[in-house]
Coordinates of C-alpha atoms in Angstrom, one line a residue:
Chain A
M1430 CA 39.8 -7.5 -61.6
E1431 CA 37.5 -5.0 -60.0
V1432 CA 35.0 -7.6 -59.3
R1433 CA 37.3 -9.7 -57.6
L1434 CA 38.4 -6.5 -55.7
A1435 CA 34.8 -5.8 -54.8
L1436 CA 34.2 -9.4 -53.8
A1437 CA 37.2 -9.2 -51.6
L1438 CA 36.3 -6.3 -49.7
C1439 CA 32.8 -7.6 -48.8
V1440 CA 34.5 -10.9 -47.4
V1441 CA 36.9 -8.4 -45.4
L1442 CA 33.5 -6.7 -44.2
C1443 CA 31.5 -10.0 -43.5
G1444 CA 34.5 -11.0 -41.1
T1445 CA 34.7 -7.8 -39.3
L1446 CA 31.0 -7.7 -39.1
C1447 CA 30.7 -11.7 -38.1
G1448 CA 33.7 -10.6 -34.9
R1449 CA 31.3 -7.7 -34.1
S1450 CA 28.1 -9.7 -33.9
L1451 CA 29.8 -12.6 -31.9
S1452 CA 31.1 -9.9 -28.9
E1453 CA 27.2 -8.7 -29.6
G1454 CA 25.7 -10.8 -26.3
T1455 CA 28.1 -9.3 -23.8
R1456 CA 27.6 -6.1 -24.9
R1457 CA 23.9 -6.6 -24.7
R1458 CA 24.6 -8.0 -21.4
A1459 CA 26.2 -5.3 -19.9
A1460 CA 23.7 -3.1 -21.5
A1461 CA 21.1 -4.7 -19.7
L1462 CA 22.5 -4.6 -16.7
R1463 CA 22.9 -0.8 -17.0
G1464 CA 19.1 -0.8 -17.1
I1465 CA 18.3 -2.5 -14.5
I1466 CA 21.1 -0.9 -11.9
E1467 CA 19.1 2.6 -12.9
A1468 CA 16.0 1.1 -12.3
V1469 CA 17.1 -0.4 -9.0
R1470 CA 18.1 3.6 -8.0
R1471 CA 14.5 4.4 -9.2
L1472 CA 13.0 1.5 -7.6
R1473 CA 14.7 2.7 -3.9
V1474 CA 13.3 6.3 -4.3
R1475 CA 9.8 5.0 -5.0
M1476 CA 9.9 2.6 -2.1
T1477 CA 11.9 4.0 0.9
G1478 CA 11.4 7.8 0.1
M1479 CA 7.9 7.5 -1.3
F1480 CA 6.8 4.5 0.3
E1481 CA 4.8 3.1 -2.5
P1482 CA 3.6 -0.5 -2.9
V1483 CA 6.3 -3.0 -4.3
Q1484 CA 3.7 -4.1 -7.6
G1485 CA 3.3 -0.2 -8.4
A1486 CA 7.0 0.6 -7.8
L1487 CA 8.1 -1.9 -10.2
Q1488 CA 5.7 -0.9 -12.7
R1489 CA 7.4 2.9 -12.8
A1490 CA 10.9 1.7 -12.7
D1491 CA 10.8 2.2 -16.2
C1492 CA 12.2 -1.3 -16.6
P1493 CA 11.1 -4.3 -19.0
L1494 CA 11.9 -7.0 -16.7
F1495 CA 10.4 -5.4 -13.2
A1496 CA 7.5 -4.3 -15.2
A1497 CA 7.0 -8.2 -16.4
V1498 CA 7.7 -8.8 -12.7
A1499 CA 4.7 -6.6 -11.4
E1500 CA 2.3 -8.4 -14.0
A1501 CA 2.8 -11.8 -12.9
M1502 CA 2.6 -10.2 -9.2
S1503 CA -1.2 -9.5 -10.0
G1504 CA -2.5 -12.9 -9.1
G1505 CA -1.7 -12.3 -5.4
R1506 CA 2.0 -13.0 -5.8
S1507 CA 4.8 -11.6 -4.1
A1508 CA 7.9 -10.1 -6.2
G1509 CA 9.9 -13.1 -5.3
E1510 CA 7.1 -16.0 -6.4
A1511 CA 6.7 -13.9 -9.3
W1512 CA 9.9 -13.5 -10.1
D1513 CA 10.4 -17.3 -9.6
G1514 CA 7.0 -17.9 -12.5
I1515 CA 8.3 -15.9 -15.3
R1516 CA 12.2 -16.4 -14.7
A1517 CA 12.6 -19.0 -17.2
K1518 CA 10.3 -17.5 -19.4
A1519 CA 12.0 -13.9 -19.1
G1520 CA 15.5 -15.8 -20.4
R1521 CA 14.7 -17.1 -23.8
R1522 CA 15.3 -15.5 -26.9
G1523 CA 13.1 -12.0 -27.0
G1524 CA 12.9 -12.0 -23.1
P1525 CA 13.5 -9.2 -21.1
A1526 CA 16.5 -11.3 -19.3
E1527 CA 17.9 -12.4 -22.9
F1528 CA 21.3 -11.5 -22.0
L1529 CA 21.9 -12.2 -18.4
L1530 CA 24.0 -14.9 -17.2
E1531 CA 22.8 -17.1 -14.5
A1532 CA 25.3 -15.1 -11.6
D1533 CA 22.8 -11.6 -12.7
R1534 CA 19.7 -14.0 -12.4
E1535 CA 20.9 -15.2 -8.7
T1536 CA 21.5 -11.6 -7.6
L1537 CA 17.9 -10.6 -8.8
T1538 CA 16.6 -13.5 -7.0
Q1539 CA 18.4 -12.6 -3.7
L1540 CA 16.4 -9.0 -4.5
F1541 CA 13.4 -10.0 -5.2
D1542 CA 12.9 -12.4 -2.8
G1543 CA 13.3 -10.0 -0.3
L1544 CA 11.3 -6.9 -1.8
G1545 CA 8.6 -5.8 0.2
Q1546 CA 9.0 -8.0 3.6
S1547 CA 10.9 -5.8 5.9
G1548 CA 10.5 -2.3 6.9
R1549 CA 12.3 0.7 5.6
E1550 CA 15.5 0.5 7.0
E1551 CA 16.1 -3.4 5.6
Q1552 CA 14.3 -2.5 2.4
D1553 CA 16.9 0.5 1.7
L1554 CA 19.6 -2.2 3.2
L1555 CA 18.8 -4.5 0.6
L1556 CA 18.4 -2.2 -2.1
G1557 CA 21.4 -0.6 -1.8
S1558 CA 23.1 -4.2 -1.2
A1559 CA 21.6 -5.2 -4.4
L1560 CA 23.1 -2.1 -6.4
E1561 CA 26.7 -3.2 -5.2
S1562 CA 26.3 -6.8 -6.4
L1563 CA 24.9 -5.5 -9.9
E1564 CA 27.9 -2.9 -10.0
A1565 CA 30.6 -5.0 -9.5
L1566 CA 28.6 -8.0 -12.1
H1567 CA 28.1 -4.7 -14.8
A1568 CA 31.6 -3.9 -14.5
A1569 CA 32.9 -7.5 -14.8
A1570 CA 30.4 -7.0 -17.9
R1571 CA 32.2 -4.4 -19.7
A1572 CA 35.4 -5.8 -19.2
K1573 CA 34.6 -8.8 -20.9
A1574 CA 32.7 -6.8 -23.6
G1575 CA 35.7 -4.7 -24.0
E1576 CA 38.1 -7.9 -24.2
A1577 CA 35.4 -9.2 -26.9
D1578 CA 35.5 -6.6 -29.2
R1579 CA 39.2 -6.3 -28.7
L1580 CA 39.4 -10.2 -29.8
Y1581 CA 36.8 -11.2 -31.7
V1582 CA 37.0 -7.6 -34.1
P1583 CA 40.3 -8.1 -35.2
L1584 CA 39.9 -12.2 -35.4
G1585 CA 36.8 -11.6 -38.1
L1586 CA 38.7 -8.4 -39.8
L1587 CA 41.9 -11.3 -39.9
I1588 CA 40.0 -14.3 -41.1
G1589 CA 38.1 -11.9 -43.9
L1590 CA 41.8 -10.8 -44.9
M1591 CA 42.7 -14.4 -45.5
L1592 CA 39.8 -15.2 -47.4
A1593 CA 40.0 -12.1 -49.3
L1594 CA 43.4 -13.2 -50.4
I1595 CA 42.1 -16.5 -51.8
V1596 CA 39.7 -14.5 -53.6
I1597 CA 42.1 -12.4 -54.9
Chain B
M421 CA -11.0 -8.5 -7.6
G422 CA -13.7 -7.4 -5.2
I423 CA -12.5 -7.3 -1.3
L424 CA -14.1 -10.6 -0.6
D425 CA -12.7 -12.4 -3.3
R426 CA -9.3 -11.0 -2.2
L427 CA -9.4 -12.0 1.6
A428 CA -11.4 -15.3 0.3
A429 CA -8.0 -16.2 -1.5
L430 CA -6.1 -15.4 1.0
M431 CA -7.5 -18.1 3.7
P432 CA -7.8 -21.7 3.9
G433 CA -10.5 -24.0 1.6
D434 CA -13.0 -24.1 4.5
V435 CA -13.0 -20.5 5.9
A436 CA -13.3 -19.2 2.9
K437 CA -16.2 -21.1 1.9
E438 CA -17.7 -20.0 5.3
M439 CA -16.8 -16.8 4.7
R440 CA -18.9 -16.8 0.8
A441 CA -21.7 -18.1 2.5
R442 CA -22.0 -15.3 5.0
W443 CA -20.4 -12.1 3.0
G444 CA -23.6 -10.2 3.0
E445 CA -23.4 -9.8 7.0
L446 CA -19.8 -10.9 7.6
A447 CA -18.4 -7.9 10.0
E448 CA -14.8 -9.8 11.5
V449 CA -12.5 -12.1 10.4
R450 CA -10.1 -13.0 12.9
L451 CA -7.1 -15.6 12.9
R452 CA -5.0 -16.1 15.5
A453 CA -1.8 -18.3 14.9
G454 CA -2.2 -22.0 16.3
R455 CA -5.7 -21.8 16.2
P456 CA -8.9 -21.8 14.0
A457 CA -10.3 -18.9 12.3
Q458 CA -13.1 -16.7 13.9
L459 CA -15.7 -15.4 11.8
L460 CA -18.5 -12.8 13.4
W461 CA -21.3 -11.0 12.3
T462 CA -24.2 -9.2 13.6
G463 CA -25.7 -11.2 16.4
G464 CA -23.3 -14.4 16.0
E465 CA -19.7 -15.6 15.5
A466 CA -17.9 -18.7 14.8
L467 CA -14.7 -20.7 14.8
C468 CA -14.5 -22.5 11.8
G469 CA -11.6 -24.5 9.9
G470 CA -8.5 -26.3 11.7
A471 CA -5.4 -24.4 13.0
V472 CA -4.3 -21.9 11.5
D473 CA -0.3 -22.2 11.4
A474 CA 2.1 -18.9 12.3
E475 CA 3.8 -19.0 8.6
R476 CA 0.3 -19.2 7.3
L477 CA -0.5 -16.4 9.0
R478 CA 2.8 -14.6 8.2
R479 CA 1.6 -15.1 4.6
I480 CA -1.6 -14.1 5.0
A481 CA -1.2 -10.5 6.8
A482 CA 1.9 -10.1 4.1
A483 CA -0.4 -10.4 1.2
M484 CA -3.1 -8.2 2.9
M485 CA -0.5 -5.4 2.6
D486 CA 0.4 -6.6 -0.8
Y487 CA 3.9 -7.1 0.1
S488 CA 5.0 -4.2 0.9
L489 CA 5.6 -4.1 4.8
Y490 CA 7.7 -1.3 4.8
A491 CA 4.8 1.0 3.6
R492 CA 2.9 0.4 6.7
E493 CA 5.2 -0.2 8.6
S494 CA 4.3 3.2 11.0
E495 CA 0.7 2.2 11.0
L496 CA 2.2 -1.7 12.2
N497 CA 3.8 -0.3 14.6
Q498 CA 0.7 1.1 15.8
G499 CA -1.4 -2.2 15.9
Y500 CA -3.3 -2.2 12.0
F501 CA -3.2 -1.4 8.8
T502 CA -5.9 -0.1 6.6
M503 CA -6.5 -2.6 3.0
D504 CA -6.9 -0.9 0.0
D505 CA -10.9 -0.5 0.3
G506 CA -10.6 0.9 3.6
S507 CA -10.9 -2.2 5.8
R508 CA -8.8 -2.2 8.9
V509 CA -6.8 -5.1 10.0
G510 CA -5.7 -4.8 13.7
V511 CA -2.8 -6.6 14.5
C512 CA -1.8 -8.3 17.6
G513 CA 2.2 -9.8 18.3
R514 CA 5.4 -9.1 19.6
F515 CA 7.0 -5.8 20.0
A516 CA 10.3 -4.7 20.6
R517 CA 12.5 -1.6 21.2
D518 CA 14.6 -0.1 19.2
K519 CA 16.2 3.6 18.6
E520 CA 13.0 4.8 17.1
G521 CA 10.4 3.5 19.8
W522 CA 8.4 0.5 19.8
R523 CA 8.2 -2.0 16.6
L524 CA 6.2 -5.0 15.9
T525 CA 8.4 -7.7 14.7
E526 CA 6.1 -11.2 14.8
I527 CA 2.7 -11.0 13.9
G528 CA 0.5 -13.4 16.3
S529 CA -3.1 -12.2 14.9
V530 CA -4.9 -10.3 12.9
C531 CA -8.6 -8.7 12.9
V532 CA -9.8 -7.7 9.5
R533 CA -12.8 -5.6 9.9
V534 CA -14.6 -5.4 6.7
A535 CA -15.5 -1.9 5.3
R536 CA -19.1 -1.6 3.9
P537 CA -20.5 1.8 3.2
V538 CA -23.9 2.2 4.4
S539 CA -25.7 4.9 2.3
G540 CA -28.3 6.8 4.2
C541 CA -27.1 5.5 7.3
A542 CA -26.9 8.9 8.4
D543 CA -30.4 10.3 7.7
A544 CA -31.7 10.2 11.0
V545 CA -28.7 12.7 12.2
M546 CA -28.7 15.2 9.5
E547 CA -31.1 17.5 10.5
A548 CA -29.2 17.9 13.8
V549 CA -26.0 18.3 12.0
D550 CA -27.3 20.4 9.0
G551 CA -30.9 21.7 9.6
K552 CA -33.0 24.8 9.8
G553 CA -30.3 26.7 12.1
G554 CA -27.2 25.8 9.8
L555 CA -23.8 23.3 10.2
K556 CA -23.5 22.5 13.8
S557 CA -20.1 20.9 15.1
T558 CA -21.5 17.3 16.2
L559 CA -19.5 14.7 18.1
I560 CA -20.2 11.1 17.1
L561 CA -19.8 9.0 20.6
S562 CA -19.9 5.4 20.9
R563 CA -17.7 2.0 22.4
P564 CA -15.5 0.4 19.3
G565 CA -17.0 -1.3 16.3
M566 CA -20.2 0.4 16.6
G567 CA -20.9 2.0 13.1
K568 CA -18.8 5.4 14.0
T569 CA -16.8 5.4 10.7
T570 CA -19.6 4.2 8.9
L571 CA -21.9 7.4 10.2
L572 CA -19.0 10.1 9.7
R573 CA -18.5 8.6 5.9
D574 CA -22.4 9.4 5.2
I575 CA -22.7 11.9 6.5
A576 CA -19.6 13.6 4.7
R577 CA -21.5 11.9 1.8
Q578 CA -24.9 13.6 2.5
L579 CA -23.0 17.2 3.2
S580 CA -21.2 17.1 0.1
G581 CA -24.4 16.2 -2.1
A582 CA -26.3 19.1 -0.6
G583 CA -23.9 21.6 -1.7
R584 CA -21.5 21.9 1.2
R585 CA -17.6 21.9 1.2
V586 CA -16.4 19.1 3.1
G587 CA -12.9 18.5 4.0
L588 CA -12.2 14.8 4.8
V589 CA -9.6 14.2 7.4
D590 CA -8.6 10.3 6.6
E591 CA -5.4 9.8 8.9
R592 CA -6.2 5.8 9.2
H593 CA -7.6 5.7 5.3
E594 CA -10.7 4.0 6.4
M595 CA -13.2 6.6 5.6
A596 CA -12.3 7.3 1.6
A597 CA -10.0 4.4 1.4
C598 CA -7.8 6.8 -0.9
M599 CA -5.6 5.2 -3.7
R600 CA -2.7 7.5 -4.8
G601 CA -4.8 10.0 -3.0
V602 CA -8.1 9.2 -4.7
P603 CA -11.2 8.2 -2.7
T604 CA -12.5 4.7 -3.5
L605 CA -15.6 5.1 -1.6
D606 CA -18.5 7.7 -2.3
V607 CA -17.4 10.9 0.1
G608 CA -19.4 12.8 -2.0
P609 CA -18.6 15.4 -5.1
R610 CA -17.7 17.8 -3.1
T611 CA -15.4 16.5 -0.7
D612 CA -11.3 17.1 -0.2
V613 CA -9.7 14.6 1.6
M614 CA -6.6 14.7 3.3
D615 CA -5.3 10.8 3.4
G616 CA -2.8 9.5 6.2
C617 CA -2.2 12.7 7.2
P618 CA -2.1 13.7 11.0
K619 CA -5.0 15.6 12.3
P620 CA -4.0 18.8 13.2
L621 CA -1.9 19.2 10.4
A622 CA -4.5 18.2 8.2
I623 CA -7.4 20.1 9.9
A624 CA -4.9 23.4 9.5
T625 CA -4.0 22.5 6.1
M626 CA -7.2 22.8 5.1
I627 CA -9.0 25.4 6.4
R628 CA -6.0 27.4 5.1
A629 CA -5.7 26.2 1.6
M630 CA -9.1 24.2 0.6
A631 CA -11.7 26.7 2.6
P632 CA -14.0 23.9 4.0
E633 CA -17.5 24.4 5.5
V634 CA -17.0 21.6 7.5
I635 CA -14.5 19.3 8.3
V636 CA -15.1 15.5 9.0
A637 CA -12.5 13.5 11.5
D638 CA -12.5 10.0 12.4
E639 CA -11.4 9.1 16.1
I640 CA -10.2 12.5 17.7
G641 CA -8.6 12.5 20.8
G642 CA -4.9 12.7 20.1
E643 CA -2.5 15.3 21.3
G644 CA -3.4 18.7 19.5
D645 CA -6.7 17.4 18.1
A646 CA -8.5 19.6 20.6
R647 CA -6.4 22.6 19.8
A648 CA -7.0 21.8 16.3
L649 CA -10.5 21.9 16.4
A650 CA -10.5 24.7 18.6
D651 CA -9.0 26.7 15.7
A652 CA -11.7 25.5 13.1
A653 CA -14.2 26.8 15.5
R654 CA -12.7 30.1 15.8
C655 CA -11.9 30.0 12.0
G656 CA -15.9 29.4 11.8
V657 CA -15.4 26.1 10.2
A658 CA -17.8 23.2 11.6
V659 CA -16.3 20.1 12.5
V660 CA -17.7 16.5 12.6
A661 CA -16.0 14.2 14.5
S662 CA -16.2 10.8 16.2
A663 CA -14.5 9.6 19.5
H664 CA -14.3 6.4 21.6
A665 CA -16.5 7.0 24.9
G666 CA -19.9 5.1 25.9
D667 CA -21.6 8.9 26.7
I668 CA -20.6 12.2 27.6
G669 CA -19.4 11.9 31.2
Q670 CA -16.6 9.0 29.6
A671 CA -15.7 11.7 26.9
M672 CA -15.1 14.1 29.7
A673 CA -13.3 11.8 31.5
R674 CA -10.9 11.8 28.7
P675 CA -8.1 14.2 28.6
M676 CA -8.5 15.8 25.5
L677 CA -12.1 15.3 24.8
R678 CA -12.4 16.9 27.6
A679 CA -10.5 20.0 26.4
A680 CA -12.1 20.3 23.3
L681 CA -15.7 20.1 25.1
L682 CA -14.8 22.4 27.4
E683 CA -13.8 25.1 24.8
G684 CA -17.1 24.5 23.3
A685 CA -15.8 22.8 20.3
F686 CA -19.0 20.9 19.9
Q687 CA -22.6 21.9 19.7
T688 CA -24.4 18.3 19.3
A689 CA -23.7 14.8 20.2
V690 CA -24.7 11.7 19.0
L691 CA -24.8 8.6 21.0
L692 CA -24.8 5.3 19.2
G693 CA -26.7 2.4 21.0
S694 CA -25.2 -1.3 21.8
R695 CA -26.2 -2.7 18.0
P696 CA -23.6 -1.5 14.9
G697 CA -25.1 1.5 13.3
S698 CA -28.2 2.0 15.6
I699 CA -28.9 5.9 17.3
R700 CA -29.2 5.9 20.6
E701 CA -29.7 9.5 21.6
I702 CA -29.1 13.0 19.7
C703 CA -28.7 15.8 22.2
P704 CA -27.3 19.4 21.8
M705 CA -24.5 20.6 23.5
G706 CA -24.0 23.7 25.5
G707 CA -27.5 23.9 26.8
G708 CA -30.6 24.7 25.0
G709 CA -32.6 22.6 22.0
A710 CA -34.6 19.5 22.4
A711 CA -32.9 15.9 22.2
W712 CA -34.3 13.3 20.2
K713 CA -33.7 9.5 21.9
Y714 CA -34.0 6.2 19.9
A715 CA -34.0 2.9 21.2

């Protein structure tokens, strides 16, 4: 009897964890967007406040995705061309853009395409506009992550309990 | 990547090939929208390749600025920017006026002046600058493109190597070609560099903070320069500077230079010749001493 109870408990736990892992992707997307937003803020200070060139500013923005773009600029490419070159690879498993959706990547494309291509005032507007778009995406991602947690975790728990009843 | 490789990578294939063939003597590369590229070297020039279209020119200029136009905006609005290696790129095009002044809005042509340090080119003038009588404030005069900056750089290097504390005022980033404040060209082991700072502010700050024995500055003649130089002289700091003028008479015709000359800011003048790097005459200013003449 104790063995069955222990097994039932494991089944319930597994069900709950499965539910949680289903919502993990949405949570990681929200976290990734948060990181990018902070990096864009740092980029704005370095570029429009300290007049640091794009490649160096991207390298020092403390963001793996931006560092990857900076490295891709080393062949004499603009930020937009560099992002275009690494976009697909960055979105794969283990890449710095793994958890980003197409809408997120499109916002980044608009940012990188314009980075460094105009004067200080226009760059400030570009970075400000990118921050607004990213904040909106982040807010939506957080809401979705909350919904996913509220849906999948209890669902996983419920399925776990049902299976546990069968075991018992 | 060296400057040749970097420039050649940006150019159309036939222009890049010609550049590599003439690299040892190449002085300028000029690109004009809708026209062939022009290469200039000592004693010659040539048009090469097909017409460079406006979009290609814009991309080349953007690449030369490391795709960071905003970081070069104040220079661009004065019609130039400086590459990382110290090569100055003159820019022509369409200007428009906004609330902050004149802005370059479209690039029509660029002129890359290849920075080429020439170690030892100042040998002939060092006795006049820092000889038996000690340091003498020296003014180097020539028309554009005759090697004033190259000469100044070597003077700074040699003075620094001889034990002098040198303050280098590099407002246009050409003499030391600093990267994040650190010189990439050899300006001597005892040289402090103020990079990108207006000359009056740089000279005053250096005197206060770095106690230089000599200040080296390129292209004086702007507002405030004369006063700053006179202040330096009153503080016992020698100045070695350059200015655009064919001779002392032409220098005196420029109000700001005239003010500096009349205040006795300089004790020696070096007049460059009609070939890049040639020295026409070294003469004392303010009376006395022998003048050395060169062909």
